[in-house]
Amino acid sequence: QLQASGGGLVQAGGSLRLSCAVSGRTVSSDTMAWFRQAPGKEREFVAAISWRILYADSVKGRFVISRDNAKNSVYLQMNSLKPEDTARYYCATTLTAQGMDVLNVYEYRYWGQGTQVTVSS
């Protein structure tokens, strides 16, 4: 089970920190990621962390993904938020596999319920 928290309403230029706690499995060998979905749009990749870190171009330089394996958790620090960042943010995790496409939603087996982020202009 994945429990995401930290979403909310923030003004443009502000910051939020999302957290995702995983229970029922050990994530030390997992690729952990954040995706987001705006109304009427497909779920899109935001960031992933395994032995490497990847970001979507739209958040590069503003968002920072991190993890704490001892706490079975993944985090997303979001800075310089823009109205176009408004979406429901989902954490996901899956056992890292050679050749996996970490940007692909279908690669992830376990998902949280999401947390809403709203950025006002």
mmCIF file of N, CA and C in Angstrom:
data_model
loop_
_atom_site.group_PDB
_atom_site.id
_atom_site.type_symbol
_atom_site.label_atom_id
_atom_site.label_comp_id
_atom_site.label_asym_id
_atom_site.label_seq_id
_atom_site.Cartn_x
_atom_site.Cartn_y
_atom_site.Cartn_z
ATOM 1 N N GLN A 1 0.832 -1.187 0.000
ATOM 2 C CA GLN A 1 0.000 0.000 0.000
ATOM 3 C C GLN A 1 0.879 1.253 0.000
ATOM 4 N N LEU A 2 0.488 2.234 -0.839
ATOM 5 C CA LEU A 2 1.232 3.483 -0.916
ATOM 6 C C LEU A 2 0.316 4.615 -0.462
ATOM 7 N N GLN A 3 0.808 5.446 0.439
ATOM 8 C CA GLN A 3 0.035 6.553 0.976
ATOM 9 C C GLN A 3 0.753 7.849 0.680
ATOM 10 N N ALA A 4 0.167 8.644 -0.218
ATOM 11 C CA ALA A 4 0.752 9.926 -0.584
ATOM 12 C C ALA A 4 0.129 11.042 0.240
ATOM 13 N N SER A 5 0.946 12.049 0.524
ATOM 14 C CA SER A 5 0.461 13.204 1.284
ATOM 15 C C SER A 5 1.276 14.423 0.896
ATOM 16 N N GLY A 6 0.805 15.594 1.349
ATOM 17 C CA GLY A 6 1.556 16.820 1.134
ATOM 18 C C GLY A 6 0.994 17.755 0.085
ATOM 19 N N GLY A 7 -0.034 17.323 -0.611
ATOM 20 C CA GLY A 7 -0.626 18.189 -1.611
ATOM 21 C C GLY A 7 -1.390 19.341 -0.973
ATOM 22 N N GLY A 8 -1.831 20.279 -1.825
ATOM 23 C CA GLY A 8 -2.585 21.406 -1.316
ATOM 24 C C GLY A 8 -2.699 22.501 -2.342
ATOM 25 N N LEU A 9 -3.142 23.648 -1.865
ATOM 26 C CA LEU A 9 -3.291 24.834 -2.710
ATOM 27 C C LEU A 9 -2.141 25.786 -2.428
ATOM 28 N N VAL A 10 -1.481 26.239 -3.482
ATOM 29 C CA VAL A 10 -0.334 27.128 -3.319
ATOM 30 C C VAL A 10 -0.344 28.148 -4.449
ATOM 31 N N GLN A 11 0.210 29.310 -4.189
ATOM 32 C CA GLN A 11 0.303 30.330 -5.230
ATOM 33 C C GLN A 11 1.473 30.030 -6.154
ATOM 34 N N ALA A 12 1.384 30.527 -7.354
ATOM 35 C CA ALA A 12 2.476 30.372 -8.314
ATOM 36 C C ALA A 12 3.767 30.913 -7.708
ATOM 37 N N GLY A 13 4.837 30.156 -7.906
ATOM 38 C CA GLY A 13 6.125 30.509 -7.335
ATOM 39 C C GLY A 13 6.393 29.861 -5.994
ATOM 40 N N GLY A 14 5.363 29.263 -5.416
ATOM 41 C CA GLY A 14 5.503 28.625 -4.116
ATOM 42 C C GLY A 14 6.070 27.223 -4.198
ATOM 43 N N SER A 15 6.116 26.574 -3.041
ATOM 44 C CA SER A 15 6.704 25.241 -2.941
ATOM 45 C C SER A 15 5.792 24.296 -2.170
ATOM 46 N N LEU A 16 5.899 23.025 -2.488
ATOM 47 C CA LEU A 16 5.248 21.954 -1.741
ATOM 48 C C LEU A 16 6.181 20.761 -1.693
ATOM 49 N N ARG A 17 6.033 19.946 -0.668
ATOM 50 C CA ARG A 17 6.799 18.705 -0.575
ATOM 51 C C ARG A 17 5.828 17.544 -0.427
ATOM 52 N N LEU A 18 5.845 16.669 -1.406
ATOM 53 C CA LEU A 18 5.013 15.477 -1.366
ATOM 54 C C LEU A 18 5.776 14.326 -0.742
ATOM 55 N N SER A 19 5.065 13.509 0.002
ATOM 56 C CA SER A 19 5.642 12.319 0.601
ATOM 57 C C SER A 19 4.804 11.111 0.216
ATOM 58 N N CYS A 20 5.454 9.972 0.143
ATOM 59 C CA CYS A 20 4.750 8.729 -0.165
ATOM 60 C C CYS A 20 5.368 7.626 0.678
ATOM 61 N N ALA A 21 4.584 7.074 1.577
ATOM 62 C CA ALA A 21 5.036 5.994 2.441
ATOM 63 C C ALA A 21 4.501 4.668 1.918
ATOM 64 N N VAL A 22 5.396 3.692 1.823
ATOM 65 C CA VAL A 22 5.040 2.378 1.292
ATOM 66 C C VAL A 22 4.977 1.372 2.433
ATOM 67 N N SER A 23 3.925 0.610 2.478
ATOM 68 C CA SER A 23 3.804 -0.456 3.471
ATOM 69 C C SER A 23 3.543 -1.778 2.767
ATOM 70 N N GLY A 24 3.947 -2.844 3.378
ATOM 71 C CA GLY A 24 3.679 -4.167 2.825
ATOM 72 C C GLY A 24 4.756 -4.701 1.908
ATOM 73 N N ARG A 25 5.769 -3.918 1.629
ATOM 74 C CA ARG A 25 6.896 -4.385 0.835
ATOM 75 C C ARG A 25 8.113 -3.542 1.147
ATOM 76 N N THR A 26 9.277 -4.064 0.841
ATOM 77 C CA THR A 26 10.532 -3.335 1.021
ATOM 78 C C THR A 26 10.933 -2.751 -0.320
ATOM 79 N N VAL A 27 11.239 -1.470 -0.322
ATOM 80 C CA VAL A 27 11.450 -0.772 -1.592
ATOM 81 C C VAL A 27 12.908 -0.633 -1.989
ATOM 82 N N SER A 28 13.832 -1.207 -1.231
ATOM 83 C CA SER A 28 15.253 -0.957 -1.483
ATOM 84 C C SER A 28 15.677 -1.373 -2.893
ATOM 85 N N SER A 29 14.998 -2.316 -3.503
ATOM 86 C CA SER A 29 15.339 -2.754 -4.860
ATOM 87 C C SER A 29 14.380 -2.199 -5.908
ATOM 88 N N ASP A 30 13.554 -1.266 -5.510
ATOM 89 C CA ASP A 30 12.526 -0.728 -6.393
ATOM 90 C C ASP A 30 12.974 0.523 -7.122
ATOM 91 N N THR A 31 12.346 0.751 -8.268
ATOM 92 C CA THR A 31 12.323 2.061 -8.896
ATOM 93 C C THR A 31 11.062 2.752 -8.391
ATOM 94 N N MET A 32 11.230 3.941 -7.859
ATOM 95 C CA MET A 32 10.109 4.694 -7.307
ATOM 96 C C MET A 32 9.912 5.948 -8.142
ATOM 97 N N ALA A 33 8.672 6.349 -8.313
ATOM 98 C CA ALA A 33 8.406 7.436 -9.239
ATOM 99 C C ALA A 33 7.198 8.251 -8.816
ATOM 100 N N TRP A 34 7.115 9.409 -9.412
ATOM 101 C CA TRP A 34 5.942 10.264 -9.305
ATOM 102 C C TRP A 34 5.389 10.511 -10.715
ATOM 103 N N PHE A 35 4.098 10.404 -10.823
ATOM 104 C CA PHE A 35 3.369 10.751 -12.027
ATOM 105 C C PHE A 35 2.305 11.779 -11.646
ATOM 106 N N ARG A 36 1.729 12.427 -12.647
ATOM 107 C CA ARG A 36 0.635 13.360 -12.360
ATOM 108 C C ARG A 36 -0.410 13.282 -13.471
ATOM 109 N N GLN A 37 -1.614 13.653 -13.105
ATOM 110 C CA GLN A 37 -2.702 13.614 -14.072
ATOM 111 C C GLN A 37 -3.612 14.810 -13.850
ATOM 112 N N ALA A 38 -3.728 15.624 -14.880
ATOM 113 C CA ALA A 38 -4.636 16.766 -14.861
ATOM 114 C C ALA A 38 -5.972 16.343 -15.457
ATOM 115 N N PRO A 39 -7.047 17.035 -15.115
ATOM 116 C CA PRO A 39 -8.366 16.671 -15.656
ATOM 117 C C PRO A 39 -8.364 16.644 -17.176
ATOM 118 N N GLY A 40 -8.871 15.556 -17.736
ATOM 119 C CA GLY A 40 -8.964 15.426 -19.178
ATOM 120 C C GLY A 40 -7.672 15.058 -19.874
ATOM 121 N N LYS A 41 -6.631 14.815 -19.101
ATOM 122 C CA LYS A 41 -5.343 14.476 -19.697
ATOM 123 C C LYS A 41 -4.881 13.105 -19.225
ATOM 124 N N GLU A 42 -3.930 12.546 -19.951
ATOM 125 C CA GLU A 42 -3.368 11.258 -19.558
ATOM 126 C C GLU A 42 -2.379 11.446 -18.399
ATOM 127 N N ARG A 43 -2.201 10.376 -17.659
ATOM 128 C CA ARG A 43 -1.213 10.397 -16.593
ATOM 129 C C ARG A 43 0.170 10.530 -17.204
ATOM 130 N N GLU A 44 0.974 11.447 -16.662
ATOM 131 C CA GLU A 44 2.283 11.694 -17.239
ATOM 132 C C GLU A 44 3.395 11.557 -16.201
ATOM 133 N N PHE A 45 4.551 11.183 -16.696
ATOM 134 C CA PHE A 45 5.739 10.994 -15.869
ATOM 135 C C PHE A 45 6.221 12.335 -15.330
ATOM 136 N N VAL A 46 6.659 12.335 -14.073
ATOM 137 C CA VAL A 46 7.240 13.526 -13.457
ATOM 138 C C VAL A 46 8.703 13.264 -13.100
ATOM 139 N N ALA A 47 8.951 12.222 -12.323
ATOM 140 C CA ALA A 47 10.319 11.933 -11.878
ATOM 141 C C ALA A 47 10.402 10.498 -11.394
ATOM 142 N N ALA A 48 11.598 9.928 -11.483
ATOM 143 C CA ALA A 48 11.825 8.566 -11.004
ATOM 144 C C ALA A 48 13.199 8.476 -10.378
ATOM 145 N N ILE A 49 13.327 7.549 -9.432
ATOM 146 C CA ILE A 49 14.606 7.357 -8.751
ATOM 147 C C ILE A 49 14.851 5.871 -8.532
ATOM 148 N N SER A 50 16.024 5.447 -8.996
ATOM 149 C CA SER A 50 16.479 4.083 -8.719
ATOM 150 C C SER A 50 17.977 4.228 -8.457
ATOM 151 N N TRP A 51 18.783 3.608 -9.314
ATOM 152 C CA TRP A 51 20.232 3.857 -9.248
ATOM 153 C C TRP A 51 20.578 5.159 -9.973
ATOM 154 N N ARG A 52 19.584 5.717 -10.656
ATOM 155 C CA ARG A 52 19.715 7.002 -11.330
ATOM 156 C C ARG A 52 18.447 7.798 -11.070
ATOM 157 N N ILE A 53 18.498 9.077 -11.428
ATOM 158 C CA ILE A 53 17.340 9.957 -11.266
ATOM 159 C C ILE A 53 16.987 10.558 -12.617
ATOM 160 N N LEU A 54 15.707 10.537 -12.928
ATOM 161 C CA LEU A 54 15.220 11.112 -14.175
ATOM 162 C C LEU A 54 14.095 12.086 -13.882
ATOM 163 N N TYR A 55 14.016 13.135 -14.677
ATOM 164 C CA TYR A 55 12.949 14.119 -14.563
ATOM 165 C C TYR A 55 12.324 14.380 -15.927
ATOM 166 N N ALA A 56 11.042 14.699 -15.901
ATOM 167 C CA ALA A 56 10.409 15.217 -17.103
ATOM 168 C C ALA A 56 10.998 16.600 -17.388
ATOM 169 N N ASP A 57 11.101 16.939 -18.656
ATOM 170 C CA ASP A 57 11.667 18.237 -19.021
ATOM 171 C C ASP A 57 10.898 19.389 -18.383
ATOM 172 N N SER A 58 9.612 19.213 -18.219
ATOM 173 C CA SER A 58 8.762 20.283 -17.709
ATOM 174 C C SER A 58 9.027 20.627 -16.241
ATOM 175 N N VAL A 59 9.679 19.720 -15.506
ATOM 176 C CA VAL A 59 9.927 19.974 -14.080
ATOM 177 C C VAL A 59 11.406 20.040 -13.753
ATOM 178 N N LYS A 60 12.249 19.762 -14.732
ATOM 179 C CA LYS A 60 13.692 19.742 -14.491
ATOM 180 C C LYS A 60 14.163 21.101 -13.995
ATOM 181 N N GLY A 61 14.954 21.081 -12.909
ATOM 182 C CA GLY A 61 15.451 22.323 -12.324
ATOM 183 C C GLY A 61 14.536 22.920 -11.281
ATOM 184 N N ARG A 62 13.308 22.408 -11.187
ATOM 185 C CA ARG A 62 12.348 22.918 -10.194
ATOM 186 C C ARG A 62 11.955 21.860 -9.172
ATOM 187 N N PHE A 63 11.884 20.622 -9.590
ATOM 188 C CA PHE A 63 11.476 19.522 -8.696
ATOM 189 C C PHE A 63 12.683 18.668 -8.350
ATOM 190 N N VAL A 64 12.642 18.104 -7.139
ATOM 191 C CA VAL A 64 13.694 17.198 -6.699
ATOM 192 C C VAL A 64 13.054 15.954 -6.086
ATOM 193 N N ILE A 65 13.397 14.783 -6.638
ATOM 194 C CA ILE A 65 12.919 13.525 -6.089
ATOM 195 C C ILE A 65 13.987 12.946 -5.182
ATOM 196 N N SER A 66 13.551 12.338 -4.089
ATOM 197 C CA SER A 66 14.484 11.683 -3.174
ATOM 198 C C SER A 66 13.773 10.495 -2.526
ATOM 199 N N ARG A 67 14.555 9.668 -1.869
ATOM 200 C CA ARG A 67 13.975 8.493 -1.225
ATOM 201 C C ARG A 67 14.716 8.206 0.063
ATOM 202 N N ASP A 68 14.037 7.500 0.955
ATOM 203 C CA ASP A 68 14.640 7.034 2.195
ATOM 204 C C ASP A 68 14.232 5.573 2.337
ATOM 205 N N ASN A 69 15.126 4.680 1.990
ATOM 206 C CA ASN A 69 14.802 3.251 2.027
ATOM 207 C C ASN A 69 14.513 2.770 3.444
ATOM 208 N N ALA A 70 15.169 3.378 4.423
ATOM 209 C CA ALA A 70 14.933 2.979 5.812
ATOM 210 C C ALA A 70 13.501 3.281 6.232
ATOM 211 N N LYS A 71 12.915 4.318 5.618
ATOM 212 C CA LYS A 71 11.533 4.683 5.923
ATOM 213 C C LYS A 71 10.563 4.192 4.849
ATOM 214 N N ASN A 72 11.094 3.448 3.869
ATOM 215 C CA ASN A 72 10.237 2.948 2.789
ATOM 216 C C ASN A 72 9.434 4.079 2.156
ATOM 217 N N SER A 73 10.108 5.173 1.852
ATOM 218 C CA SER A 73 9.404 6.365 1.393
ATOM 219 C C SER A 73 10.111 7.036 0.228
ATOM 220 N N VAL A 74 9.317 7.766 -0.546
ATOM 221 C CA VAL A 74 9.824 8.586 -1.628
ATOM 222 C C VAL A 74 9.209 9.973 -1.479
ATOM 223 N N TYR A 75 9.954 10.988 -1.902
ATOM 224 C CA TYR A 75 9.538 12.367 -1.716
ATOM 225 C C TYR A 75 9.660 13.137 -3.032
ATOM 226 N N LEU A 76 8.913 14.223 -3.114
ATOM 227 C CA LEU A 76 9.029 15.116 -4.264
ATOM 228 C C LEU A 76 8.965 16.551 -3.751
ATOM 229 N N GLN A 77 10.105 17.227 -3.794
ATOM 230 C CA GLN A 77 10.161 18.637 -3.433
ATOM 231 C C GLN A 77 9.864 19.439 -4.695
ATOM 232 N N MET A 78 8.821 20.244 -4.637
ATOM 233 C CA MET A 78 8.389 21.008 -5.804
ATOM 234 C C MET A 78 8.562 22.493 -5.515
ATOM 235 N N ASN A 79 9.418 23.129 -6.277
ATOM 236 C CA ASN A 79 9.698 24.558 -6.121
ATOM 237 C C ASN A 79 9.272 25.323 -7.370
ATOM 238 N N SER A 80 9.161 26.624 -7.231
ATOM 239 C CA SER A 80 8.797 27.496 -8.357
ATOM 240 C C SER A 80 7.583 26.949 -9.096
ATOM 241 N N LEU A 81 6.572 26.612 -8.340
ATOM 242 C CA LEU A 81 5.393 25.982 -8.921
ATOM 243 C C LEU A 81 4.664 26.920 -9.884
ATOM 244 N N LYS A 82 4.106 26.318 -10.934
ATOM 245 C CA LYS A 82 3.388 27.052 -11.970
ATOM 246 C C LYS A 82 1.942 26.536 -12.035
ATOM 247 N N PRO A 83 1.039 27.342 -12.537
ATOM 248 C CA PRO A 83 -0.352 26.856 -12.669
ATOM 249 C C PRO A 83 -0.451 25.567 -13.478
ATOM 250 N N GLU A 84 0.422 25.393 -14.453
ATOM 251 C CA GLU A 84 0.376 24.174 -15.261
ATOM 252 C C GLU A 84 0.855 22.933 -14.514
ATOM 253 N N ASP A 85 1.356 23.111 -13.296
ATOM 254 C CA ASP A 85 1.695 21.957 -12.453
ATOM 255 C C ASP A 85 0.466 21.408 -11.723
ATOM 256 N N THR A 86 -0.649 22.099 -11.834
ATOM 257 C CA THR A 86 -1.870 21.647 -11.174
ATOM 258 C C THR A 86 -2.284 20.287 -11.705
ATOM 259 N N ALA A 87 -2.432 19.332 -10.800
ATOM 260 C CA ALA A 87 -2.766 17.952 -11.170
ATOM 261 C C ALA A 87 -2.898 17.119 -9.895
ATOM 262 N N ARG A 88 -3.363 15.908 -10.089
ATOM 263 C CA ARG A 88 -3.301 14.944 -9.004
ATOM 264 C C ARG A 88 -1.991 14.183 -9.181
ATOM 265 N N TYR A 89 -1.217 14.116 -8.101
ATOM 266 C CA TYR A 89 0.107 13.502 -8.157
ATOM 267 C C TYR A 89 0.048 12.115 -7.522
ATOM 268 N N TYR A 90 0.591 11.153 -8.250
ATOM 269 C CA TYR A 90 0.574 9.764 -7.819
ATOM 270 C C TYR A 90 1.997 9.251 -7.633
ATOM 271 N N CYS A 91 2.223 8.540 -6.537
ATOM 272 C CA CYS A 91 3.483 7.838 -6.368
ATOM 273 C C CYS A 91 3.308 6.395 -6.844
ATOM 274 N N ALA A 92 4.387 5.835 -7.316
ATOM 275 C CA ALA A 92 4.364 4.477 -7.834
ATOM 276 C C ALA A 92 5.694 3.806 -7.539
ATOM 277 N N THR A 93 5.661 2.486 -7.439
ATOM 278 C CA THR A 93 6.894 1.761 -7.199
ATOM 279 C C THR A 93 6.797 0.381 -7.837
ATOM 280 N N THR A 94 7.942 -0.147 -8.203
ATOM 281 C CA THR A 94 7.996 -1.475 -8.780
ATOM 282 C C THR A 94 9.418 -1.993 -8.674
ATOM 283 N N LEU A 95 9.567 -3.300 -8.652
ATOM 284 C CA LEU A 95 10.892 -3.892 -8.600
ATOM 285 C C LEU A 95 11.659 -3.490 -9.852
ATOM 286 N N THR A 96 12.848 -2.974 -9.678
ATOM 287 C CA THR A 96 13.657 -2.540 -10.812
ATOM 288 C C THR A 96 14.002 -3.733 -11.697
ATOM 289 N N ALA A 97 13.779 -3.564 -12.991
ATOM 290 C CA ALA A 97 14.075 -4.617 -13.953
ATOM 291 C C ALA A 97 14.990 -4.061 -15.035
ATOM 292 N N GLN A 98 15.910 -4.878 -15.498
ATOM 293 C CA GLN A 98 16.812 -4.434 -16.556
ATOM 294 C C GLN A 98 16.022 -4.059 -17.794
ATOM 295 N N GLY A 99 16.327 -2.899 -18.343
ATOM 296 C CA GLY A 99 15.672 -2.478 -19.565
ATOM 297 C C GLY A 99 14.299 -1.866 -19.388
ATOM 298 N N MET A 100 13.847 -1.698 -18.161
ATOM 299 C CA MET A 100 12.513 -1.130 -17.969
ATOM 300 C C MET A 100 12.491 0.331 -18.399
ATOM 301 N N ASP A 101 11.339 0.755 -18.869
ATOM 302 C CA ASP A 101 11.138 2.133 -19.284
ATOM 303 C C ASP A 101 10.512 2.873 -18.114
ATOM 304 N N VAL A 102 11.314 3.581 -17.348
ATOM 305 C CA VAL A 102 10.833 4.190 -16.109
ATOM 306 C C VAL A 102 9.831 5.308 -16.364
ATOM 307 N N LEU A 103 9.711 5.774 -17.601
ATOM 308 C CA LEU A 103 8.755 6.827 -17.920
ATOM 309 C C LEU A 103 7.364 6.272 -18.213
ATOM 310 N N ASN A 104 7.259 4.963 -18.298
ATOM 311 C CA ASN A 104 6.022 4.328 -18.743
ATOM 312 C C ASN A 104 5.160 3.906 -17.546
ATOM 313 N N VAL A 105 3.938 4.412 -17.488
ATOM 314 C CA VAL A 105 3.049 4.096 -16.359
ATOM 315 C C VAL A 105 2.830 2.596 -16.216
ATOM 316 N N TYR A 106 2.855 1.877 -17.295
ATOM 317 C CA TYR A 106 2.547 0.445 -17.254
ATOM 318 C C TYR A 106 3.680 -0.391 -16.671
ATOM 319 N N GLU A 107 4.839 0.232 -16.455
ATOM 320 C CA GLU A 107 5.962 -0.475 -15.843
ATOM 321 C C GLU A 107 5.804 -0.617 -14.336
ATOM 322 N N TYR A 108 4.888 0.164 -13.730
ATOM 323 C CA TYR A 108 4.793 0.227 -12.279
ATOM 324 C C TYR A 108 3.643 -0.622 -11.766
ATOM 325 N N ARG A 109 3.948 -1.484 -10.826
ATOM 326 C CA ARG A 109 2.943 -2.422 -10.317
ATOM 327 C C ARG A 109 2.127 -1.843 -9.169
ATOM 328 N N TYR A 110 2.734 -1.000 -8.361
ATOM 329 C CA TYR A 110 2.074 -0.520 -7.150
ATOM 330 C C TYR A 110 1.866 0.997 -7.233
ATOM 331 N N TRP A 111 0.656 1.421 -6.898
ATOM 332 C CA TRP A 111 0.292 2.835 -7.002
ATOM 333 C C TRP A 111 -0.395 3.326 -5.747
ATOM 334 N N GLY A 112 -0.159 4.605 -5.438
ATOM 335 C CA GLY A 112 -0.886 5.262 -4.370
ATOM 336 C C GLY A 112 -2.174 5.869 -4.894
ATOM 337 N N GLN A 113 -2.936 6.450 -3.987
ATOM 338 C CA GLN A 113 -4.244 7.002 -4.345
ATOM 339 C C GLN A 113 -4.142 8.426 -4.885
ATOM 340 N N GLY A 114 -2.988 9.018 -4.747
ATOM 341 C CA GLY A 114 -2.789 10.361 -5.269
ATOM 342 C C GLY A 114 -3.069 11.447 -4.248
ATOM 343 N N THR A 115 -2.456 12.593 -4.514
ATOM 344 C CA THR A 115 -2.684 13.784 -3.693
ATOM 345 C C THR A 115 -2.809 14.982 -4.634
ATOM 346 N N GLN A 116 -3.768 15.838 -4.367
ATOM 347 C CA GLN A 116 -4.064 16.937 -5.278
ATOM 348 C C GLN A 116 -3.145 18.125 -5.026
ATOM 349 N N VAL A 117 -2.593 18.654 -6.113
ATOM 350 C CA VAL A 117 -1.792 19.878 -6.065
ATOM 351 C C VAL A 117 -2.472 20.906 -6.964
ATOM 352 N N THR A 118 -2.789 22.048 -6.386
ATOM 353 C CA THR A 118 -3.422 23.126 -7.135
ATOM 354 C C THR A 118 -2.584 24.386 -6.997
ATOM 355 N N VAL A 119 -2.178 24.945 -8.135
ATOM 356 C CA VAL A 119 -1.341 26.136 -8.150
ATOM 357 C C VAL A 119 -2.152 27.278 -8.742
ATOM 358 N N SER A 120 -2.349 28.319 -7.957
ATOM 359 C CA SER A 120 -3.134 29.463 -8.420
ATOM 360 C C SER A 120 -2.210 30.524 -9.010
ATOM 361 N N SER A 121 -2.741 31.237 -9.995
ATOM 362 C CA SER A 121 -1.923 32.264 -10.661
ATOM 363 C C SER A 121 -2.059 33.612 -9.980
#
